[in-house]
PDB file of C-alpha atoms in Angstrom:
ATOM      1  CA  UNK M  17       0.033  -0.105  -0.092  1.00 55.00           C
ATOM      2  CA  UNK M  18       1.418   3.525  -0.785  1.00 51.00           C
ATOM      3  CA  UNK M  19       0.512   6.989   0.208  1.00 54.00           C
ATOM      4  CA  UNK M  20      -1.597   9.239  -1.717  1.00 49.00           C
ATOM      5  CA  UNK M  21      -1.325  12.330  -3.517  1.00 46.00           C
ATOM      6  CA  UNK M  22      -4.451  14.836  -3.761  1.00 53.00           C
ATOM      7  CA  UNK M  23      -6.990  13.541  -6.052  1.00 56.00           C
ATOM      8  CA  UNK M  24      -6.594   9.845  -5.852  1.00 66.00           C
ATOM      9  CA  UNK M  25      -9.953   8.059  -6.898  1.00 73.00           C
ATOM     10  CA  UNK M  26     -12.409   6.818  -4.155  1.00 84.00           C
ATOM     11  CA  UNK M  27     -11.335   3.195  -2.372  1.00 89.00           C
ATOM     12  CA  UNK M  28     -11.631   1.523   1.059  1.00 91.00           C
ATOM     13  CA  UNK M  29      -8.452   2.935   2.514  1.00 91.00           C
ATOM     14  CA  UNK M  30      -7.717   6.199   3.987  1.00 94.00           C
ATOM     15  CA  UNK M  31      -4.284   7.779   3.945  1.00 94.00           C
ATOM     16  CA  UNK M  32      -3.250   9.830   7.318  1.00 95.00           C
ATOM     17  CA  UNK M  33      -0.447  12.064   7.697  1.00 93.00           C
ATOM     18  CA  UNK M  34       0.619  14.639  10.235  1.00 94.00           C
ATOM     19  CA  UNK M  35       0.436  12.335  13.174  1.00 94.00           C
ATOM     20  CA  UNK M  36       2.626  12.928  16.320  1.00 93.00           C
ATOM     21  CA  UNK M  37       5.955  10.425  15.551  1.00 92.00           C
ATOM     22  CA  UNK M  38       6.449  10.184  19.500  1.00 92.00           C
ATOM     23  CA  UNK M  39       3.143   8.127  19.742  1.00 93.00           C
ATOM     24  CA  UNK M  40       4.022   4.393  20.293  1.00 93.00           C
ATOM     25  CA  UNK M  41       2.401   2.074  17.596  1.00 93.00           C
ATOM     26  CA  UNK M  42       0.084   0.184  19.716  1.00 94.00           C
ATOM     27  CA  UNK M  43      -1.332   3.270  21.251  1.00 95.00           C
ATOM     28  CA  UNK M  44      -1.566   4.901  17.843  1.00 95.00           C
ATOM     29  CA  UNK M  45      -3.450   2.147  16.373  1.00 95.00           C
ATOM     30  CA  UNK M  46      -5.904   1.943  19.542  1.00 95.00           C
ATOM     31  CA  UNK M  47      -6.608   5.790  19.052  1.00 96.00           C
ATOM     32  CA  UNK M  48      -7.165   5.520  15.205  1.00 96.00           C
ATOM     33  CA  UNK M  49      -9.624   2.662  15.777  1.00 95.00           C
ATOM     34  CA  UNK M  50     -11.278   4.459  18.396  1.00 95.00           C
ATOM     35  CA  UNK M  51     -11.927   7.646  16.242  1.00 96.00           C
ATOM     36  CA  UNK M  52     -12.436   6.155  12.955  1.00 96.00           C
ATOM     37  CA  UNK M  53     -15.027   3.524  14.004  1.00 94.00           C
ATOM     38  CA  UNK M  54     -17.349   6.241  14.680  1.00 94.00           C
ATOM     39  CA  UNK M  55     -17.724   7.026  11.189  1.00 94.00           C
ATOM     40  CA  UNK M  56     -17.607   3.273   9.719  1.00 94.00           C
ATOM     41  CA  UNK M  57     -16.884  -0.104   9.837  1.00 92.00           C
ATOM     42  CA  UNK M  58     -12.864  -0.196  10.373  1.00 94.00           C
ATOM     43  CA  UNK M  59     -11.495  -3.384   8.998  1.00 91.00           C
ATOM     44  CA  UNK M  60      -7.596  -2.758   9.708  1.00 90.00           C
ATOM     45  CA  UNK M  61      -5.378  -0.153  10.854  1.00 93.00           C
ATOM     46  CA  UNK M  62      -1.929  -0.035   9.418  1.00 90.00           C
ATOM     47  CA  UNK M  63       1.160   1.806  10.973  1.00 91.00           C
ATOM     48  CA  UNK M  64       4.931   1.017  11.054  1.00 86.00           C
ATOM     49  CA  UNK M  65       7.821   2.187  12.924  1.00 82.00           C
ATOM     50  CA  UNK M  66      10.371   2.260  10.024  1.00 76.00           C
ATOM     51  CA  UNK M  67      11.439   5.864   9.558  1.00 72.00           C
ATOM     52  CA  UNK M  68       9.846   6.315   6.353  1.00 71.00           C
ATOM     53  CA  UNK M  69       6.637   5.387   7.684  1.00 72.00           C
ATOM     54  CA  UNK M  70       6.508   7.530  10.610  1.00 85.00           C
ATOM     55  CA  UNK M  71       3.874  10.110  11.141  1.00 91.00           C
ATOM     56  CA  UNK M  72       1.587   8.337   9.066  1.00 92.00           C
ATOM     57  CA  UNK M  73      -0.803   5.170   8.958  1.00 93.00           C
ATOM     58  CA  UNK M  74      -3.665   3.710   6.891  1.00 93.00           C
ATOM     59  CA  UNK M  75      -7.249   2.904   8.078  1.00 94.00           C
ATOM     60  CA  UNK M  76      -9.433   0.308   5.789  1.00 92.00           C
ATOM     61  CA  UNK M  77     -12.742   0.586   5.898  1.00 94.00           C
ATOM     62  CA  UNK M  78     -15.354  -1.938   4.649  1.00 90.00           C
ATOM     63  CA  UNK M  79     -16.518   0.337   1.575  1.00 92.00           C
ATOM     64  CA  UNK M  80     -15.030   3.632  -0.247  1.00 92.00           C
ATOM     65  CA  UNK M  81     -18.255   5.201   0.952  1.00 94.00           C
ATOM     66  CA  UNK M  82     -17.423   4.855   4.463  1.00 95.00           C
ATOM     67  CA  UNK M  83     -13.589   5.990   3.414  1.00 94.00           C
ATOM     68  CA  UNK M  84     -15.341   9.155   2.016  1.00 96.00           C
ATOM     69  CA  UNK M  85     -17.283   9.831   4.849  1.00 96.00           C
ATOM     70  CA  UNK M  86     -14.230   9.286   7.285  1.00 96.00           C
ATOM     71  CA  UNK M  87     -12.312  12.310   5.117  1.00 96.00           C
ATOM     72  CA  UNK M  88     -15.088  14.549   5.063  1.00 96.00           C
ATOM     73  CA  UNK M  89     -15.956  14.497   8.881  1.00 96.00           C
ATOM     74  CA  UNK M  90     -12.360  13.721  10.209  1.00 96.00           C
ATOM     75  CA  UNK M  91     -10.497  16.097   7.826  1.00 96.00           C
ATOM     76  CA  UNK M  92      -8.340  18.068  10.309  1.00 95.00           C
ATOM     77  CA  UNK M  93      -9.415  16.479  13.554  1.00 95.00           C
ATOM     78  CA  UNK M  94      -6.838  16.522  16.262  1.00 94.00           C
ATOM     79  CA  UNK M  95      -5.493  13.151  16.987  1.00 94.00           C
ATOM     80  CA  UNK M  96      -3.195  13.130  19.834  1.00 93.00           C
ATOM     81  CA  UNK M  97      -3.220  16.965  19.661  1.00 92.00           C
ATOM     82  CA  UNK M  98      -2.029  17.028  16.199  1.00 93.00           C
ATOM     83  CA  UNK M  99      -4.512  18.059  13.294  1.00 95.00           C
ATOM     84  CA  UNK M 100      -4.689  14.950  10.954  1.00 95.00           C
ATOM     85  CA  UNK M 101      -4.429  15.320   6.985  1.00 96.00           C
ATOM     86  CA  UNK M 102      -6.637  12.586   5.269  1.00 96.00           C
ATOM     87  CA  UNK M 103      -6.652  11.383   1.841  1.00 94.00           C
ATOM     88  CA  UNK M 104      -7.438   8.352  -0.070  1.00 93.00           C
ATOM     89  CA  UNK M 105      -4.605   5.687  -0.348  1.00 89.00           C
ATOM     90  CA  UNK M 106      -2.685   5.230  -3.837  1.00 83.00           C
ATOM     91  CA  UNK M 107      -3.521   1.343  -3.847  1.00 74.00           C
ATOM     92  CA  UNK M 108      -6.129  -0.850  -2.173  1.00 69.00           C
ATOM     93  CA  UNK M 109      -5.225  -2.660   0.855  1.00 63.00           C
ATOM     94  CA  UNK M 110      -4.454  -6.440   0.697  1.00 68.00           C
ATOM     95  CA  UNK M 111      -7.707  -6.820   2.829  1.00 69.00           C
ATOM     96  CA  UNK M 112      -9.738  -4.888   0.492  1.00 69.00           C
ATOM     97  CA  UNK M 113      -8.425  -6.595  -2.631  1.00 66.00           C
ATOM     98  CA  UNK M 114      -8.979 -10.075  -1.095  1.00 71.00           C
ATOM     99  CA  UNK M 115     -12.610  -9.163  -0.279  1.00 66.00           C
ATOM    100  CA  UNK M 116     -12.970  -7.540  -4.122  1.00 68.00           C
ATOM    101  CA  UNK M 117     -11.161  -9.897  -6.266  1.00 68.00           C
ATOM    102  CA  UNK M 118     -10.176 -13.162  -4.505  1.00 77.00           C
ATOM    103  CA  UNK M 119      -7.426 -15.288  -3.628  1.00 77.00           C
ATOM    104  CA  UNK M 120      -6.458 -14.945  -7.253  1.00 76.00           C
ATOM    105  CA  UNK M 121      -6.532 -11.231  -7.396  1.00 70.00           C
ATOM    106  CA  UNK M 122      -4.607 -10.911  -4.026  1.00 65.00           C
ATOM    107  CA  UNK M 123      -1.878 -12.786  -5.761  1.00 76.00           C
ATOM    108  CA  UNK M 124      -1.584 -10.762  -8.770  1.00 75.00           C
ATOM    109  CA  UNK M 125      -1.696  -7.476  -6.515  1.00 66.00           C
ATOM    110  CA  UNK M 126       1.129  -8.870  -4.289  1.00 72.00           C
ATOM    111  CA  UNK M 127       3.279  -9.846  -7.307  1.00 72.00           C
ATOM    112  CA  UNK M 128       2.501  -6.119  -9.060  1.00 72.00           C
ATOM    113  CA  UNK M 129       3.567  -4.602  -5.477  1.00 67.00           C
ATOM    114  CA  UNK M 130       6.809  -6.821  -5.407  1.00 71.00           C
ATOM    115  CA  UNK M 131       7.656  -5.736  -9.178  1.00 73.00           C
ATOM    116  CA  UNK M 132       7.509  -2.218  -8.340  1.00 73.00           C
ATOM    117  CA  UNK M 133       9.505  -2.250  -5.278  1.00 71.00           C
ATOM    118  CA  UNK M 134      12.339  -4.337  -7.351  1.00 74.00           C
ATOM    119  CA  UNK M 135      12.175  -1.785 -10.103  1.00 73.00           C
ATOM    120  CA  UNK M 136      12.517   1.014  -7.450  1.00 70.00           C
ATOM    121  CA  UNK M 137      15.447  -0.886  -5.829  1.00 70.00           C
ATOM    122  CA  UNK M 138      17.088  -1.701  -9.496  1.00 68.00           C
ATOM    123  CA  UNK M 139      16.974   2.077 -10.131  1.00 70.00           C
ATOM    124  CA  UNK M 140      18.363   3.090  -7.198  1.00 72.00           C
ATOM    125  CA  UNK M 141      21.060   0.704  -7.430  1.00 69.00           C
ATOM    126  CA  UNK M 142      21.718   1.698 -11.210  1.00 67.00           C
ATOM    127  CA  UNK M 143      22.023   5.299 -10.297  1.00 72.00           C
ATOM    128  CA  UNK M 144      24.501   4.496  -7.394  1.00 69.00           C
ATOM    129  CA  UNK M 145      26.632   2.109  -9.863  1.00 67.00           C
ATOM    130  CA  UNK M 146      26.691   4.945 -12.329  1.00 66.00           C
ATOM    131  CA  UNK M 147      27.785   7.344  -9.742  1.00 70.00           C
ATOM    132  CA  UNK M 148      30.722   4.984  -8.475  1.00 68.00           C
ATOM    133  CA  UNK M 149      31.735   4.664 -12.022  1.00 65.00           C
ATOM    134  CA  UNK M 150      32.252   8.313 -12.550  1.00 65.00           C
ATOM    135  CA  UNK M 151      34.391   8.672  -9.316  1.00 67.00           C
ATOM    136  CA  UNK M 152      36.284   5.583 -10.652  1.00 65.00           C
ATOM    137  CA  UNK M 153      36.801   6.988 -13.895  1.00 60.00           C
ATOM    138  CA  UNK M 154      37.835  10.710 -12.514  1.00 60.00           C
ATOM    139  CA  UNK M 155      39.762   9.208  -9.270  1.00 61.00           C
ATOM    140  CA  UNK M 156      41.381   6.545 -10.564  1.00 57.00           C
ATOM    141  CA  UNK M 157      44.903   7.131 -12.335  1.00 53.00           C
ATOM    142  CA  UNK M 158      46.168   3.527 -11.934  1.00 54.00           C
ATOM    143  CA  UNK M 159      46.724   1.178 -15.035  1.00 53.00           C
ATOM    144  CA  UNK M 160      43.444   0.401 -17.178  1.00 55.00           C
ATOM    145  CA  UNK M 161      41.453   3.221 -15.454  1.00 51.00           C
ATOM    146  CA  UNK M 162      38.622   2.343 -17.891  1.00 51.00           C
ATOM    147  CA  UNK M 163      38.117  -1.196 -16.732  1.00 51.00           C
ATOM    148  CA  UNK M 164      37.880  -0.239 -13.272  1.00 49.00           C
ATOM    149  CA  UNK M 165      35.158   2.470 -14.135  1.00 48.00           C
ATOM    150  CA  UNK M 166      33.239  -0.121 -16.079  1.00 50.00           C
ATOM    151  CA  UNK M 167      33.453  -2.387 -13.188  1.00 50.00           C
ATOM    152  CA  UNK M 168      32.620  -0.024 -10.628  1.00 48.00           C
ATOM    153  CA  UNK M 169      29.498   0.842 -12.536  1.00 52.00           C
ATOM    154  CA  UNK M 170      27.898  -2.747 -12.945  1.00 63.00           C
ATOM    155  CA  UNK M 171      24.751  -3.040 -10.909  1.00 64.00           C
ATOM    156  CA  UNK M 172      24.923  -5.984  -8.135  1.00 70.00           C
ATOM    157  CA  UNK M 173      22.912  -8.835  -9.213  1.00 65.00           C
ATOM    158  CA  UNK M 174      20.478  -8.841  -6.434  1.00 70.00           C
ATOM    159  CA  UNK M 175      19.213  -5.206  -7.807  1.00 74.00           C
ATOM    160  CA  UNK M 176      18.592  -6.122 -11.319  1.00 82.00           C
ATOM    161  CA  UNK M 177      14.908  -5.158 -12.432  1.00 85.00           C
ATOM    162  CA  UNK M 178      12.537  -7.883 -13.039  1.00 87.00           C
ATOM    163  CA  UNK M 179      13.070 -10.144 -15.856  1.00 91.00           C
ATOM    164  CA  UNK M 180      10.693 -13.393 -17.155  1.00 94.00           C
ATOM    165  CA  UNK M 181      14.382 -15.136 -17.319  1.00 95.00           C
ATOM    166  CA  UNK M 182      15.985 -16.218 -13.876  1.00 95.00           C
ATOM    167  CA  UNK M 183      19.550 -16.509 -13.633  1.00 95.00           C
ATOM    168  CA  UNK M 184      21.180 -19.618 -11.210  1.00 95.00           C
ATOM    169  CA  UNK M 185      24.424 -19.275  -9.974  1.00 94.00           C
ATOM    170  CA  UNK M 186      26.317 -21.931  -7.764  1.00 94.00           C
ATOM    171  CA  UNK M 187      24.536 -24.813  -8.892  1.00 95.00           C
ATOM    172  CA  UNK M 188      25.967 -28.385  -8.035  1.00 94.00           C
ATOM    173  CA  UNK M 189      27.997 -29.350 -10.969  1.00 92.00           C
ATOM    174  CA  UNK M 190      26.026 -32.637 -11.363  1.00 92.00           C
ATOM    175  CA  UNK M 191      22.752 -30.921 -11.803  1.00 94.00           C
ATOM    176  CA  UNK M 192      21.871 -31.269 -15.632  1.00 94.00           C
ATOM    177  CA  UNK M 193      18.780 -29.772 -17.351  1.00 94.00           C
ATOM    178  CA  UNK M 194      16.267 -32.320 -15.935  1.00 95.00           C
ATOM    179  CA  UNK M 195      17.567 -32.077 -12.494  1.00 95.00           C
ATOM    180  CA  UNK M 196      16.875 -28.082 -12.686  1.00 96.00           C
ATOM    181  CA  UNK M 197      13.687 -28.468 -14.443  1.00 96.00           C
ATOM    182  CA  UNK M 198      12.489 -31.023 -11.695  1.00 95.00           C
ATOM    183  CA  UNK M 199      12.877 -28.168  -9.312  1.00 95.00           C
ATOM    184  CA  UNK M 200      11.927 -24.816 -11.105  1.00 96.00           C
ATOM    185  CA  UNK M 201       9.508 -26.581 -13.633  1.00 95.00           C
ATOM    186  CA  UNK M 202       6.805 -27.562 -10.949  1.00 94.00           C
ATOM    187  CA  UNK M 203       6.036 -23.527 -10.750  1.00 93.00           C
ATOM    188  CA  UNK M 204       3.328 -22.055 -12.888  1.00 92.00           C
ATOM    189  CA  UNK M 205       4.469 -20.437 -15.948  1.00 94.00           C
ATOM    190  CA  UNK M 206       7.756 -22.427 -16.580  1.00 96.00           C
ATOM    191  CA  UNK M 207       8.787 -22.496 -20.212  1.00 96.00           C
ATOM    192  CA  UNK M 208      12.599 -23.909 -20.392  1.00 96.00           C
ATOM    193  CA  UNK M 209      15.892 -24.220 -18.898  1.00 96.00           C
ATOM    194  CA  UNK M 210      18.875 -23.199 -20.764  1.00 95.00           C
ATOM    195  CA  UNK M 211      22.439 -24.256 -19.891  1.00 94.00           C
ATOM    196  CA  UNK M 212      25.485 -22.772 -20.819  1.00 92.00           C
ATOM    197  CA  UNK M 213      28.187 -24.875 -22.359  1.00 91.00           C
ATOM    198  CA  UNK M 214      31.403 -25.442 -20.081  1.00 90.00           C
ATOM    199  CA  UNK M 215      29.819 -23.524 -17.229  1.00 91.00           C
ATOM    200  CA  UNK M 216      28.121 -26.545 -14.953  1.00 90.00           C
ATOM    201  CA  UNK M 217      27.386 -24.113 -12.010  1.00 94.00           C
ATOM    202  CA  UNK M 218      24.947 -21.808 -14.027  1.00 95.00           C
ATOM    203  CA  UNK M 219      21.763 -21.866 -16.058  1.00 96.00           C
ATOM    204  CA  UNK M 220      18.649 -19.898 -17.075  1.00 97.00           C
ATOM    205  CA  UNK M 221      15.236 -20.974 -16.116  1.00 96.00           C
ATOM    206  CA  UNK M 222      12.643 -18.856 -18.343  1.00 96.00           C
ATOM    207  CA  UNK M 223       8.659 -18.429 -17.397  1.00 96.00           C
ATOM    208  CA  UNK M 224       5.953 -16.976 -19.398  1.00 94.00           C
ATOM    209  CA  UNK M 225       6.100 -13.643 -18.114  1.00 92.00           C
ATOM    210  CA  UNK M 226       7.955 -11.418 -15.383  1.00 90.00           C
ATOM    211  CA  UNK M 227       4.832 -12.133 -13.214  1.00 89.00           C
ATOM    212  CA  UNK M 228       5.643 -15.758 -12.960  1.00 91.00           C
ATOM    213  CA  UNK M 229       9.612 -15.357 -12.665  1.00 93.00           C
ATOM    214  CA  UNK M 230       9.186 -12.591  -9.718  1.00 91.00           C
ATOM    215  CA  UNK M 231       6.992 -15.217  -7.796  1.00 90.00           C
ATOM    216  CA  UNK M 232       9.420 -18.274  -8.473  1.00 93.00           C
ATOM    217  CA  UNK M 233      12.243 -15.877  -7.220  1.00 92.00           C
ATOM    218  CA  UNK M 234      10.622 -14.867  -4.176  1.00 89.00           C
ATOM    219  CA  UNK M 235       9.809 -18.338  -3.464  1.00 90.00           C
ATOM    220  CA  UNK M 236      13.016 -19.742  -4.042  1.00 92.00           C
ATOM    221  CA  UNK M 237      15.079 -17.321  -2.028  1.00 88.00           C
ATOM    222  CA  UNK M 238      17.905 -19.189  -0.068  1.00 88.00           C
ATOM    223  CA  UNK M 239      17.040 -22.262  -1.930  1.00 93.00           C
ATOM    224  CA  UNK M 240      19.583 -25.216  -1.337  1.00 93.00           C
ATOM    225  CA  UNK M 241      20.189 -27.989  -4.016  1.00 93.00           C
ATOM    226  CA  UNK M 242      22.581 -30.838  -3.519  1.00 90.00           C
ATOM    227  CA  UNK M 243      23.544 -29.625  -0.186  1.00 90.00           C
ATOM    228  CA  UNK M 244      24.596 -26.040  -1.310  1.00 92.00           C
ATOM    229  CA  UNK M 245      23.104 -22.769  -1.548  1.00 94.00           C
ATOM    230  CA  UNK M 246      21.907 -21.368  -4.965  1.00 95.00           C
ATOM    231  CA  UNK M 247      21.649 -17.794  -5.967  1.00 93.00           C
ATOM    232  CA  UNK M 248      18.418 -16.882  -7.674  1.00 94.00           C
ATOM    233  CA  UNK M 249      18.425 -13.304  -9.584  1.00 92.00           C
ATOM    234  CA  UNK M 250      16.896 -12.120 -12.370  1.00 92.00           C
ATOM    235  CA  UNK M 251      18.816 -12.356 -15.806  1.00 91.00           C
ATOM    236  CA  UNK M 252      20.943  -9.333 -16.518  1.00 85.00           C
ATOM    237  CA  UNK M 253      19.401  -7.055 -19.484  1.00 74.00           C
ATOM    238  CA  UNK M 254      21.546  -6.620 -22.787  1.00 51.00           C
TER     239      UNK M 254
END
């Protein structure tokens, strides 16, 4: 779920900002439930203690109409002596998606959210790598500086953007195409395993779309095959 800009379309989740950051989470949730239950059926209150989420929370109602009522009636209302700023959240909560779209819709919703998160991480890593490359090119006066700059600009595998093809590293040397397919072929959307001649410890596994690959990457994080840990990342783009 993400915070709203003004003008988001109505949905069942209200975004609150302007909350006193010193209030402890359990006390905050209890206070929000007490205030907002007066204007509608509160399904869930979401508040987190990480730095980026401080001073804000989400309230999930049973319907968009109840959320609209909450915004209309409680806009500027003092919560713990601080006036609240209310708006519709940018995205629906998991509880709302499950209610409206069922289990399948919820899985698609989660996959989309994970893809967006990984793309943002990839962009941040790319910018960081580009800055590192610029510093290396400017500061390195040793032999082969161009190669050093290129290496510094490479995005780490774990921050690559989503791709429908997964890249497996550190595979057991005795694992062949069938062995890999037996593990990764049990997931929906599987297409094929591609081996690299002369490189027994790496392989590529392709799925029908990014969504399928994203789910498999998440499910196989930290997987062990043949007694050793296998790294599962996305294929590096051209």
